[in-house]
Amino acid sequence: MLFHVEMTVRLPHDMPPAQAEQLKAREKEIAQGLQRDGVWRHLWRIAGRYANVSIFDVADVASLHDTLLTLPLFPYMDIQVRPLCRHGSSIHGDDR
Ligand SMILES: O=C(O)C[C@H]1C=CC(=O)O1
């Protein structure tokens, strides 16, 4: 099942820079692992914002939630989720 996920990162202004860098490095590791596993299908930066638009491919809503919970930045993100299904006019036979 595909989901459009928009994440906006809001780190506290008083977070020590070293802690922020550690969180971001760990987040990158996990994000890249999920991409290699085919779960995090797309990851795009929203230009001019500390935010991304992503496509996740997971079994169901609970799996998406569990996956998002594993992200080190989860406590510092506003996350919007939109479930997706194929558009009737899409020329793609699969879920690309
Ligand atoms: O930078 C972000 O948008 C937040 C998050 C998503 C992937 C990653 O490495 O960090």
PDB file of N, CA and C and ligand atoms in Angstrom:
ATOM      1  N   MET A   1       0.845  -1.184   0.000  1.00  0.00           N
ATOM      2  CA  MET A   1       0.000   0.000   0.000  1.00  0.00           C
ATOM      3  C   MET A   1       0.891   1.248   0.000  1.00  0.00           C
ATOM      4  N   LEU A   2       0.516   2.198  -0.864  1.00  0.00           N
ATOM      5  CA  LEU A   2       1.358   3.398  -0.980  1.00  0.00           C
ATOM      6  C   LEU A   2       0.778   4.566  -0.167  1.00  0.00           C
ATOM      7  N   PHE A   3       1.690   5.317   0.428  1.00  0.00           N
ATOM      8  CA  PHE A   3       1.292   6.506   1.196  1.00  0.00           C
ATOM      9  C   PHE A   3       2.169   7.680   0.791  1.00  0.00           C
ATOM     10  N   HIS A   4       1.523   8.823   0.624  1.00  0.00           N
ATOM     11  CA  HIS A   4       2.236  10.087   0.470  1.00  0.00           C
ATOM     12  C   HIS A   4       2.420  10.640   1.883  1.00  0.00           C
ATOM     13  N   VAL A   5       3.671  10.897   2.230  1.00  0.00           N
ATOM     14  CA  VAL A   5       3.967  11.365   3.588  1.00  0.00           C
ATOM     15  C   VAL A   5       4.747  12.674   3.493  1.00  0.00           C
ATOM     16  N   GLU A   6       4.272  13.680   4.176  1.00  0.00           N
ATOM     17  CA  GLU A   6       5.009  14.944   4.229  1.00  0.00           C
ATOM     18  C   GLU A   6       5.504  15.143   5.658  1.00  0.00           C
ATOM     19  N   MET A   7       6.815  15.327   5.776  1.00  0.00           N
ATOM     20  CA  MET A   7       7.415  15.501   7.101  1.00  0.00           C
ATOM     21  C   MET A   7       8.051  16.884   7.192  1.00  0.00           C
ATOM     22  N   THR A   8       7.715  17.592   8.234  1.00  0.00           N
ATOM     23  CA  THR A   8       8.344  18.886   8.515  1.00  0.00           C
ATOM     24  C   THR A   8       9.112  18.755   9.823  1.00  0.00           C
ATOM     25  N   VAL A   9      10.403  19.048   9.751  1.00  0.00           N
ATOM     26  CA  VAL A   9      11.254  18.886  10.933  1.00  0.00           C
ATOM     27  C   VAL A   9      11.291  20.190  11.719  1.00  0.00           C
ATOM     28  N   ARG A  10      11.056  20.077  13.015  1.00  0.00           N
ATOM     29  CA  ARG A  10      11.106  21.255  13.895  1.00  0.00           C
ATOM     30  C   ARG A  10      11.959  20.912  15.106  1.00  0.00           C
ATOM     31  N   LEU A  11      13.264  21.071  14.950  1.00  0.00           N
ATOM     32  CA  LEU A  11      14.157  20.812  16.083  1.00  0.00           C
ATOM     33  C   LEU A  11      14.068  21.988  17.052  1.00  0.00           C
ATOM     34  N   PRO A  12      14.087  21.708  18.355  1.00  0.00           N
ATOM     35  CA  PRO A  12      14.044  22.816  19.317  1.00  0.00           C
ATOM     36  C   PRO A  12      15.266  23.723  19.126  1.00  0.00           C
ATOM     37  N   HIS A  13      15.052  25.010  19.234  1.00  0.00           N
ATOM     38  CA  HIS A  13      16.153  25.960  19.012  1.00  0.00           C
ATOM     39  C   HIS A  13      17.267  25.782  20.029  1.00  0.00           C
ATOM     40  N   ASP A  14      16.915  25.250  21.208  1.00  0.00           N
ATOM     41  CA  ASP A  14      17.941  25.112  22.244  1.00  0.00           C
ATOM     42  C   ASP A  14      18.577  23.709  22.259  1.00  0.00           C
ATOM     43  N   MET A  15      18.321  22.910  21.232  1.00  0.00           N
ATOM     44  CA  MET A  15      18.964  21.598  21.186  1.00  0.00           C
ATOM     45  C   MET A  15      20.452  21.789  20.877  1.00  0.00           C
ATOM     46  N   PRO A  16      21.325  21.164  21.665  1.00  0.00           N
ATOM     47  CA  PRO A  16      22.766  21.315  21.398  1.00  0.00           C
ATOM     48  C   PRO A  16      23.094  20.815  19.979  1.00  0.00           C
ATOM     49  N   PRO A  17      23.915  21.573  19.238  1.00  0.00           N
ATOM     50  CA  PRO A  17      24.233  21.218  17.847  1.00  0.00           C
ATOM     51  C   PRO A  17      24.744  19.784  17.697  1.00  0.00           C
ATOM     52  N   ALA A  18      25.540  19.315  18.652  1.00  0.00           N
ATOM     53  CA  ALA A  18      26.091  17.955  18.543  1.00  0.00           C
ATOM     54  C   ALA A  18      24.962  16.919  18.593  1.00  0.00           C
ATOM     55  N   GLN A  19      23.980  17.171  19.442  1.00  0.00           N
ATOM     56  CA  GLN A  19      22.833  16.251  19.551  1.00  0.00           C
ATOM     57  C   GLN A  19      22.025  16.260  18.252  1.00  0.00           C
ATOM     58  N   ALA A  20      21.851  17.459  17.689  1.00  0.00           N
ATOM     59  CA  ALA A  20      21.108  17.579  16.432  1.00  0.00           C
ATOM     60  C   ALA A  20      21.829  16.824  15.317  1.00  0.00           C
ATOM     61  N   GLU A  21      23.141  16.990  15.250  1.00  0.00           N
ATOM     62  CA  GLU A  21      23.921  16.316  14.196  1.00  0.00           C
ATOM     63  C   GLU A  21      23.849  14.805  14.347  1.00  0.00           C
ATOM     64  N   GLN A  22      23.890  14.330  15.601  1.00  0.00           N
ATOM     65  CA  GLN A  22      23.813  12.893  15.865  1.00  0.00           C
ATOM     66  C   GLN A  22      22.450  12.340  15.416  1.00  0.00           C
ATOM     67  N   LEU A  23      21.386  13.067  15.738  1.00  0.00           N
ATOM     68  CA  LEU A  23      20.034  12.660  15.337  1.00  0.00           C
ATOM     69  C   LEU A  23      19.920  12.595  13.813  1.00  0.00           C
ATOM     70  N   LYS A  24      20.449  13.619  13.138  1.00  0.00           N
ATOM     71  CA  LYS A  24      20.348  13.671  11.674  1.00  0.00           C
ATOM     72  C   LYS A  24      21.141  12.541  11.029  1.00  0.00           C
ATOM     73  N   ALA A  25      22.315  12.228  11.598  1.00  0.00           N
ATOM     74  CA  ALA A  25      23.145  11.152  11.040  1.00  0.00           C
ATOM     75  C   ALA A  25      22.445   9.808  11.196  1.00  0.00           C
ATOM     76  N   ARG A  26      21.844   9.587  12.362  1.00  0.00           N
ATOM     77  CA  ARG A  26      21.119   8.336  12.615  1.00  0.00           C
ATOM     78  C   ARG A  26      19.873   8.247  11.718  1.00  0.00           C
ATOM     79  N   GLU A  27      19.203   9.387  11.557  1.00  0.00           N
ATOM     80  CA  GLU A  27      18.027   9.443  10.686  1.00  0.00           C
ATOM     81  C   GLU A  27      18.415   9.054   9.252  1.00  0.00           C
ATOM     82  N   LYS A  28      19.550   9.591   8.798  1.00  0.00           N
ATOM     83  CA  LYS A  28      20.001   9.310   7.429  1.00  0.00           C
ATOM     84  C   LYS A  28      20.259   7.817   7.249  1.00  0.00           C
ATOM     85  N   GLU A  29      20.924   7.216   8.233  1.00  0.00           N
ATOM     86  CA  GLU A  29      21.220   5.774   8.185  1.00  0.00           C
ATOM     87  C   GLU A  29      19.927   4.959   8.034  1.00  0.00           C
ATOM     88  N   ILE A  30      18.954   5.280   8.871  1.00  0.00           N
ATOM     89  CA  ILE A  30      17.697   4.524   8.860  1.00  0.00           C
ATOM     90  C   ILE A  30      16.917   4.806   7.573  1.00  0.00           C
ATOM     91  N   ALA A  31      16.898   6.070   7.150  1.00  0.00           N
ATOM     92  CA  ALA A  31      16.179   6.433   5.914  1.00  0.00           C
ATOM     93  C   ALA A  31      16.787   5.687   4.720  1.00  0.00           C
ATOM     94  N   GLN A  32      18.107   5.604   4.688  1.00  0.00           N
ATOM     95  CA  GLN A  32      18.739   4.933   3.542  1.00  0.00           C
ATOM     96  C   GLN A  32      18.508   3.427   3.595  1.00  0.00           C
ATOM     97  N   GLY A  33      18.463   2.851   4.794  1.00  0.00           N
ATOM     98  CA  GLY A  33      18.149   1.427   4.936  1.00  0.00           C
ATOM     99  C   GLY A  33      16.742   1.131   4.439  1.00  0.00           C
ATOM    100  N   LEU A  34      15.785   1.991   4.815  1.00  0.00           N
ATOM    101  CA  LEU A  34      14.393   1.796   4.379  1.00  0.00           C
ATOM    102  C   LEU A  34      14.271   1.963   2.863  1.00  0.00           C
ATOM    103  N   GLN A  35      15.087   2.862   2.288  1.00  0.00           N
ATOM    104  CA  GLN A  35      15.069   3.004   0.822  1.00  0.00           C
ATOM    105  C   GLN A  35      15.634   1.752   0.160  1.00  0.00           C
ATOM    106  N   ARG A  36      16.742   1.245   0.718  1.00  0.00           N
ATOM    107  CA  ARG A  36      17.324   0.013   0.148  1.00  0.00           C
ATOM    108  C   ARG A  36      16.348  -1.150   0.253  1.00  0.00           C
ATOM    109  N   ASP A  37      15.532  -1.173   1.309  1.00  0.00           N
ATOM    110  CA  ASP A  37      14.553  -2.251   1.511  1.00  0.00           C
ATOM    111  C   ASP A  37      13.290  -2.060   0.654  1.00  0.00           C
ATOM    112  N   GLY A  38      13.197  -0.939  -0.062  1.00  0.00           N
ATOM    113  CA  GLY A  38      12.038  -0.697  -0.928  1.00  0.00           C
ATOM    114  C   GLY A  38      10.821  -0.159  -0.193  1.00  0.00           C
ATOM    115  N   VAL A  39      11.004   0.190   1.072  1.00  0.00           N
ATOM    116  CA  VAL A  39       9.883   0.713   1.879  1.00  0.00           C
ATOM    117  C   VAL A  39       9.712   2.216   1.628  1.00  0.00           C
ATOM    118  N   TRP A  40      10.826   2.930   1.626  1.00  0.00           N
ATOM    119  CA  TRP A  40      10.807   4.396   1.416  1.00  0.00           C
ATOM    120  C   TRP A  40      11.113   4.601  -0.071  1.00  0.00           C
ATOM    121  N   ARG A  41      10.049   4.624  -0.906  1.00  0.00           N
ATOM    122  CA  ARG A  41      10.222   4.589  -2.366  1.00  0.00           C
ATOM    123  C   ARG A  41      10.763   5.889  -2.938  1.00  0.00           C
ATOM    124  N   HIS A  42      10.290   7.007  -2.393  1.00  0.00           N
ATOM    125  CA  HIS A  42      10.749   8.318  -2.881  1.00  0.00           C
ATOM    126  C   HIS A  42      11.013   9.204  -1.682  1.00  0.00           C
ATOM    127  N   LEU A  43      12.042  10.038  -1.819  1.00  0.00           N
ATOM    128  CA  LEU A  43      12.372  11.020  -0.779  1.00  0.00           C
ATOM    129  C   LEU A  43      12.812  12.296  -1.484  1.00  0.00           C
ATOM    130  N   TRP A  44      11.977  13.310  -1.352  1.00  0.00           N
ATOM    131  CA  TRP A  44      12.250  14.586  -2.027  1.00  0.00           C
ATOM    132  C   TRP A  44      12.266  15.717  -1.008  1.00  0.00           C
ATOM    133  N   ARG A  45      13.243  16.581  -1.122  1.00  0.00           N
ATOM    134  CA  ARG A  45      13.281  17.795  -0.315  1.00  0.00           C
ATOM    135  C   ARG A  45      12.266  18.789  -0.873  1.00  0.00           C
ATOM    136  N   ILE A  46      11.505  19.433  -0.009  1.00  0.00           N
ATOM    137  CA  ILE A  46      10.663  20.557  -0.426  1.00  0.00           C
ATOM    138  C   ILE A  46      11.559  21.787  -0.407  1.00  0.00           C
ATOM    139  N   ALA A  47      11.782  22.359  -1.571  1.00  0.00           N
ATOM    140  CA  ALA A  47      12.749  23.450  -1.692  1.00  0.00           C
ATOM    141  C   ALA A  47      12.421  24.583  -0.728  1.00  0.00           C
ATOM    142  N   GLY A  48      13.453  25.024  -0.029  1.00  0.00           N
ATOM    143  CA  GLY A  48      13.311  26.173   0.856  1.00  0.00           C
ATOM    144  C   GLY A  48      12.748  25.849   2.222  1.00  0.00           C
ATOM    145  N   ARG A  49      12.497  24.571   2.489  1.00  0.00           N
ATOM    146  CA  ARG A  49      11.951  24.205   3.807  1.00  0.00           C
ATOM    147  C   ARG A  49      12.720  23.018   4.361  1.00  0.00           C
ATOM    148  N   TYR A  50      12.750  22.891   5.700  1.00  0.00           N
ATOM    149  CA  TYR A  50      13.324  21.689   6.307  1.00  0.00           C
ATOM    150  C   TYR A  50      12.178  20.681   6.371  1.00  0.00           C
ATOM    151  N   ALA A  51      11.831  20.164   5.189  1.00  0.00           N
ATOM    152  CA  ALA A  51      10.676  19.281   5.049  1.00  0.00           C
ATOM    153  C   ALA A  51      10.893  18.402   3.829  1.00  0.00           C
ATOM    154  N   ASN A  52      10.209  17.273   3.825  1.00  0.00           N
ATOM    155  CA  ASN A  52      10.305  16.394   2.667  1.00  0.00           C
ATOM    156  C   ASN A  52       8.941  15.857   2.281  1.00  0.00           C
ATOM    157  N   VAL A  53       8.860  15.424   1.016  1.00  0.00           N
ATOM    158  CA  VAL A  53       7.716  14.657   0.535  1.00  0.00           C
ATOM    159  C   VAL A  53       8.242  13.274   0.195  1.00  0.00           C
ATOM    160  N   SER A  54       7.562  12.280   0.702  1.00  0.00           N
ATOM    161  CA  SER A  54       8.027  10.909   0.539  1.00  0.00           C
ATOM    162  C   SER A  54       6.885  10.005   0.116  1.00  0.00           C
ATOM    163  N   ILE A  55       7.258   8.898  -0.526  1.00  0.00           N
ATOM    164  CA  ILE A  55       6.299   7.829  -0.811  1.00  0.00           C
ATOM    165  C   ILE A  55       6.784   6.578  -0.083  1.00  0.00           C
ATOM    166  N   PHE A  56       5.917   6.037   0.738  1.00  0.00           N
ATOM    167  CA  PHE A  56       6.219   4.798   1.458  1.00  0.00           C
ATOM    168  C   PHE A  56       5.378   3.660   0.891  1.00  0.00           C
ATOM    169  N   ASP A  57       5.982   2.488   0.832  1.00  0.00           N
ATOM    170  CA  ASP A  57       5.287   1.283   0.353  1.00  0.00           C
ATOM    171  C   ASP A  57       5.306   0.260   1.495  1.00  0.00           C
ATOM    172  N   VAL A  58       4.174   0.136   2.154  1.00  0.00           N
ATOM    173  CA  VAL A  58       4.072  -0.738   3.337  1.00  0.00           C
ATOM    174  C   VAL A  58       2.779  -1.551   3.261  1.00  0.00           C
ATOM    175  N   ALA A  59       2.647  -2.535   4.130  1.00  0.00           N
ATOM    176  CA  ALA A  59       1.492  -3.445   4.069  1.00  0.00           C
ATOM    177  C   ALA A  59       0.185  -2.737   4.410  1.00  0.00           C
ATOM    178  N   ASP A  60       0.225  -1.880   5.419  1.00  0.00           N
ATOM    179  CA  ASP A  60      -1.018  -1.249   5.884  1.00  0.00           C
ATOM    180  C   ASP A  60      -0.697  -0.015   6.739  1.00  0.00           C
ATOM    181  N   VAL A  61      -1.724   0.613   7.242  1.00  0.00           N
ATOM    182  CA  VAL A  61      -1.551   1.863   8.013  1.00  0.00           C
ATOM    183  C   VAL A  61      -0.727   1.614   9.269  1.00  0.00           C
ATOM    184  N   ALA A  62      -0.972   0.472   9.911  1.00  0.00           N
ATOM    185  CA  ALA A  62      -0.237   0.170  11.146  1.00  0.00           C
ATOM    186  C   ALA A  62       1.259   0.026  10.855  1.00  0.00           C
ATOM    187  N   SER A  63       1.591  -0.605   9.724  1.00  0.00           N
ATOM    188  CA  SER A  63       3.011  -0.757   9.355  1.00  0.00           C
ATOM    189  C   SER A  63       3.637   0.603   9.088  1.00  0.00           C
ATOM    190  N   LEU A  64       2.871   1.483   8.434  1.00  0.00           N
ATOM    191  CA  LEU A  64       3.410   2.826   8.182  1.00  0.00           C
ATOM    192  C   LEU A  64       3.703   3.511   9.518  1.00  0.00           C
ATOM    193  N   HIS A  65       2.756   3.437  10.418  1.00  0.00           N
ATOM    194  CA  HIS A  65       2.939   4.088  11.720  1.00  0.00           C
ATOM    195  C   HIS A  65       4.165   3.521  12.435  1.00  0.00           C
ATOM    196  N   ASP A  66       4.268   2.190  12.445  1.00  0.00           N
ATOM    197  CA  ASP A  66       5.412   1.557  13.113  1.00  0.00           C
ATOM    198  C   ASP A  66       6.737   1.974  12.475  1.00  0.00           C
ATOM    199  N   THR A  67       6.725   2.107  11.144  1.00  0.00           N
ATOM    200  CA  THR A  67       7.948   2.524  10.436  1.00  0.00           C
ATOM    201  C   THR A  67       8.313   3.955  10.813  1.00  0.00           C
ATOM    202  N   LEU A  68       7.317   4.838  10.808  1.00  0.00           N
ATOM    203  CA  LEU A  68       7.595   6.246  11.133  1.00  0.00           C
ATOM    204  C   LEU A  68       8.098   6.389  12.568  1.00  0.00           C
ATOM    205  N   LEU A  69       7.577   5.530  13.448  1.00  0.00           N
ATOM    206  CA  LEU A  69       8.011   5.571  14.855  1.00  0.00           C
ATOM    207  C   LEU A  69       9.495   5.257  15.017  1.00  0.00           C
ATOM    208  N   THR A  70      10.071   4.505  14.055  1.00  0.00           N
ATOM    209  CA  THR A  70      11.492   4.136  14.181  1.00  0.00           C
ATOM    210  C   THR A  70      12.423   5.294  13.826  1.00  0.00           C
ATOM    211  N   LEU A  71      11.877   6.367  13.236  1.00  0.00           N
ATOM    212  CA  LEU A  71      12.745   7.461  12.792  1.00  0.00           C
ATOM    213  C   LEU A  71      13.213   8.291  13.986  1.00  0.00           C
ATOM    214  N   PRO A  72      14.517   8.474  14.124  1.00  0.00           N
ATOM    215  CA  PRO A  72      15.036   9.249  15.258  1.00  0.00           C
ATOM    216  C   PRO A  72      14.472  10.668  15.343  1.00  0.00           C
ATOM    217  N   LEU A  73      14.122  11.237  14.187  1.00  0.00           N
ATOM    218  CA  LEU A  73      13.563  12.600  14.207  1.00  0.00           C
ATOM    219  C   LEU A  73      12.062  12.609  14.465  1.00  0.00           C
ATOM    220  N   PHE A  74      11.459  11.424  14.606  1.00  0.00           N
ATOM    221  CA  PHE A  74       9.997  11.348  14.769  1.00  0.00           C
ATOM    222  C   PHE A  74       9.454  12.329  15.822  1.00  0.00           C
ATOM    223  N   PRO A  75      10.085  12.414  17.008  1.00  0.00           N
ATOM    224  CA  PRO A  75       9.527  13.319  18.030  1.00  0.00           C
ATOM    225  C   PRO A  75       9.590  14.795  17.636  1.00  0.00           C
ATOM    226  N   TYR A  76      10.368  15.088  16.582  1.00  0.00           N
ATOM    227  CA  TYR A  76      10.577  16.488  16.205  1.00  0.00           C
ATOM    228  C   TYR A  76       9.957  16.807  14.839  1.00  0.00           C
ATOM    229  N   MET A  77       9.058  15.917  14.369  1.00  0.00           N
ATOM    230  CA  MET A  77       8.481  16.149  13.049  1.00  0.00           C
ATOM    231  C   MET A  77       6.965  16.279  13.128  1.00  0.00           C
ATOM    232  N   ASP A  78       6.438  17.196  12.314  1.00  0.00           N
ATOM    233  CA  ASP A  78       4.999  17.188  12.017  1.00  0.00           C
ATOM    234  C   ASP A  78       4.856  16.314  10.778  1.00  0.00           C
ATOM    235  N   ILE A  79       3.988  15.322  10.843  1.00  0.00           N
ATOM    236  CA  ILE A  79       3.866  14.365   9.743  1.00  0.00           C
ATOM    237  C   ILE A  79       2.419  14.334   9.253  1.00  0.00           C
ATOM    238  N   GLN A  80       2.278  14.476   7.936  1.00  0.00           N
ATOM    239  CA  GLN A  80       0.945  14.357   7.301  1.00  0.00           C
ATOM    240  C   GLN A  80       0.964  13.132   6.405  1.00  0.00           C
ATOM    241  N   VAL A  81      -0.045  12.298   6.520  1.00  0.00           N
ATOM    242  CA  VAL A  81      -0.113  11.058   5.748  1.00  0.00           C
ATOM    243  C   VAL A  81      -1.345  11.084   4.845  1.00  0.00           C
ATOM    244  N   ARG A  82      -1.129  10.706   3.577  1.00  0.00           N
ATOM    245  CA  ARG A  82      -2.260  10.579   2.646  1.00  0.00           C
ATOM    246  C   ARG A  82      -2.178   9.216   1.975  1.00  0.00           C
ATOM    247  N   PRO A  83      -3.202   8.379   2.142  1.00  0.00           N
ATOM    248  CA  PRO A  83      -3.200   7.088   1.452  1.00  0.00           C
ATOM    249  C   PRO A  83      -3.412   7.284  -0.042  1.00  0.00           C
ATOM    250  N   LEU A  84      -2.753   6.453  -0.841  1.00  0.00           N
ATOM    251  CA  LEU A  84      -2.830   6.579  -2.301  1.00  0.00           C
ATOM    252  C   LEU A  84      -3.407   5.314  -2.938  1.00  0.00           C
ATOM    253  N   CYS A  85      -4.135   5.500  -4.040  1.00  0.00           N
ATOM    254  CA  CYS A  85      -4.496   4.365  -4.882  1.00  0.00           C
ATOM    255  C   CYS A  85      -4.321   4.805  -6.332  1.00  0.00           C
ATOM    256  N   ARG A  86      -4.287   3.850  -7.243  1.00  0.00           N
ATOM    257  CA  ARG A  86      -3.991   4.169  -8.630  1.00  0.00           C
ATOM    258  C   ARG A  86      -5.082   5.050  -9.241  1.00  0.00           C
ATOM    259  N   HIS A  87      -4.664   6.025 -10.016  1.00  0.00           N
ATOM    260  CA  HIS A  87      -5.604   6.900 -10.715  1.00  0.00           C
ATOM    261  C   HIS A  87      -6.141   6.154 -11.934  1.00  0.00           C
ATOM    262  N   GLY A  88      -7.424   6.290 -12.191  1.00  0.00           N
ATOM    263  CA  GLY A  88      -8.055   5.606 -13.319  1.00  0.00           C
ATOM    264  C   GLY A  88      -7.457   5.994 -14.665  1.00  0.00           C
ATOM    265  N   SER A  89      -6.840   7.162 -14.754  1.00  0.00           N
ATOM    266  CA  SER A  89      -6.245   7.604 -16.024  1.00  0.00           C
ATOM    267  C   SER A  89      -4.758   7.290 -16.113  1.00  0.00           C
ATOM    268  N   SER A  90      -4.224   6.667 -15.076  1.00  0.00           N
ATOM    269  CA  SER A  90      -2.797   6.352 -15.112  1.00  0.00           C
ATOM    270  C   SER A  90      -2.517   5.333 -16.204  1.00  0.00           C
ATOM    271  N   ILE A  91      -1.412   5.555 -16.942  1.00  0.00           N
ATOM    272  CA  ILE A  91      -1.052   4.603 -18.002  1.00  0.00           C
ATOM    273  C   ILE A  91      -0.167   3.493 -17.462  1.00  0.00           C
ATOM    274  N   HIS A  92       0.173   3.553 -16.181  1.00  0.00           N
ATOM    275  CA  HIS A  92       1.049   2.535 -15.597  1.00  0.00           C
ATOM    276  C   HIS A  92       0.215   1.375 -15.066  1.00  0.00           C
ATOM    277  N   GLY A  93       0.636   0.183 -15.433  1.00  0.00           N
ATOM    278  CA  GLY A  93      -0.085  -1.014 -14.993  1.00  0.00           C
ATOM    279  C   GLY A  93       0.228  -1.386 -13.566  1.00  0.00           C
ATOM    280  N   ASP A  94       1.340  -0.872 -13.063  1.00  0.00           N
ATOM    281  CA  ASP A  94       1.683  -1.185 -11.678  1.00  0.00           C
ATOM    282  C   ASP A  94       1.478   0.056 -10.828  1.00  0.00           C
ATOM    283  N   ASP A  95       2.084   0.066  -9.641  1.00  0.00           N
ATOM    284  CA  ASP A  95       1.847   1.202  -8.743  1.00  0.00           C
ATOM    285  C   ASP A  95       2.985   2.202  -8.768  1.00  0.00           C
ATOM    286  N   ARG A  96       3.696   2.332  -9.925  1.00  0.00           N
ATOM    287  CA  ARG A  96       4.789   3.302 -10.005  1.00  0.00           C
ATOM    288  C   ARG A  96       4.278   4.714  -9.823  1.00  0.00           C
TER     289      ARG A  96
HETATM  290  O1  LIG B   1      15.701  15.773   6.206  1.00  0.00           O
HETATM  291  C1  LIG B   1      14.497  15.473   6.370  1.00  0.00           C
HETATM  292  O2  LIG B   1      13.603  15.856   5.594  1.00  0.00           O
HETATM  293  C2  LIG B   1      14.065  14.620   7.552  1.00  0.00           C
HETATM  294  C3  LIG B   1      14.483  13.214   7.431  1.00  0.00           C
HETATM  295  C4  LIG B   1      14.089  12.460   6.257  1.00  0.00           C
HETATM  296  C5  LIG B   1      15.143  11.763   5.812  1.00  0.00           C
HETATM  297  C6  LIG B   1      16.275  12.147   6.534  1.00  0.00           C
HETATM  298  O3  LIG B   1      17.436  11.751   6.406  1.00  0.00           O
HETATM  299  O4  LIG B   1      15.913  13.094   7.435  1.00  0.00           O
END
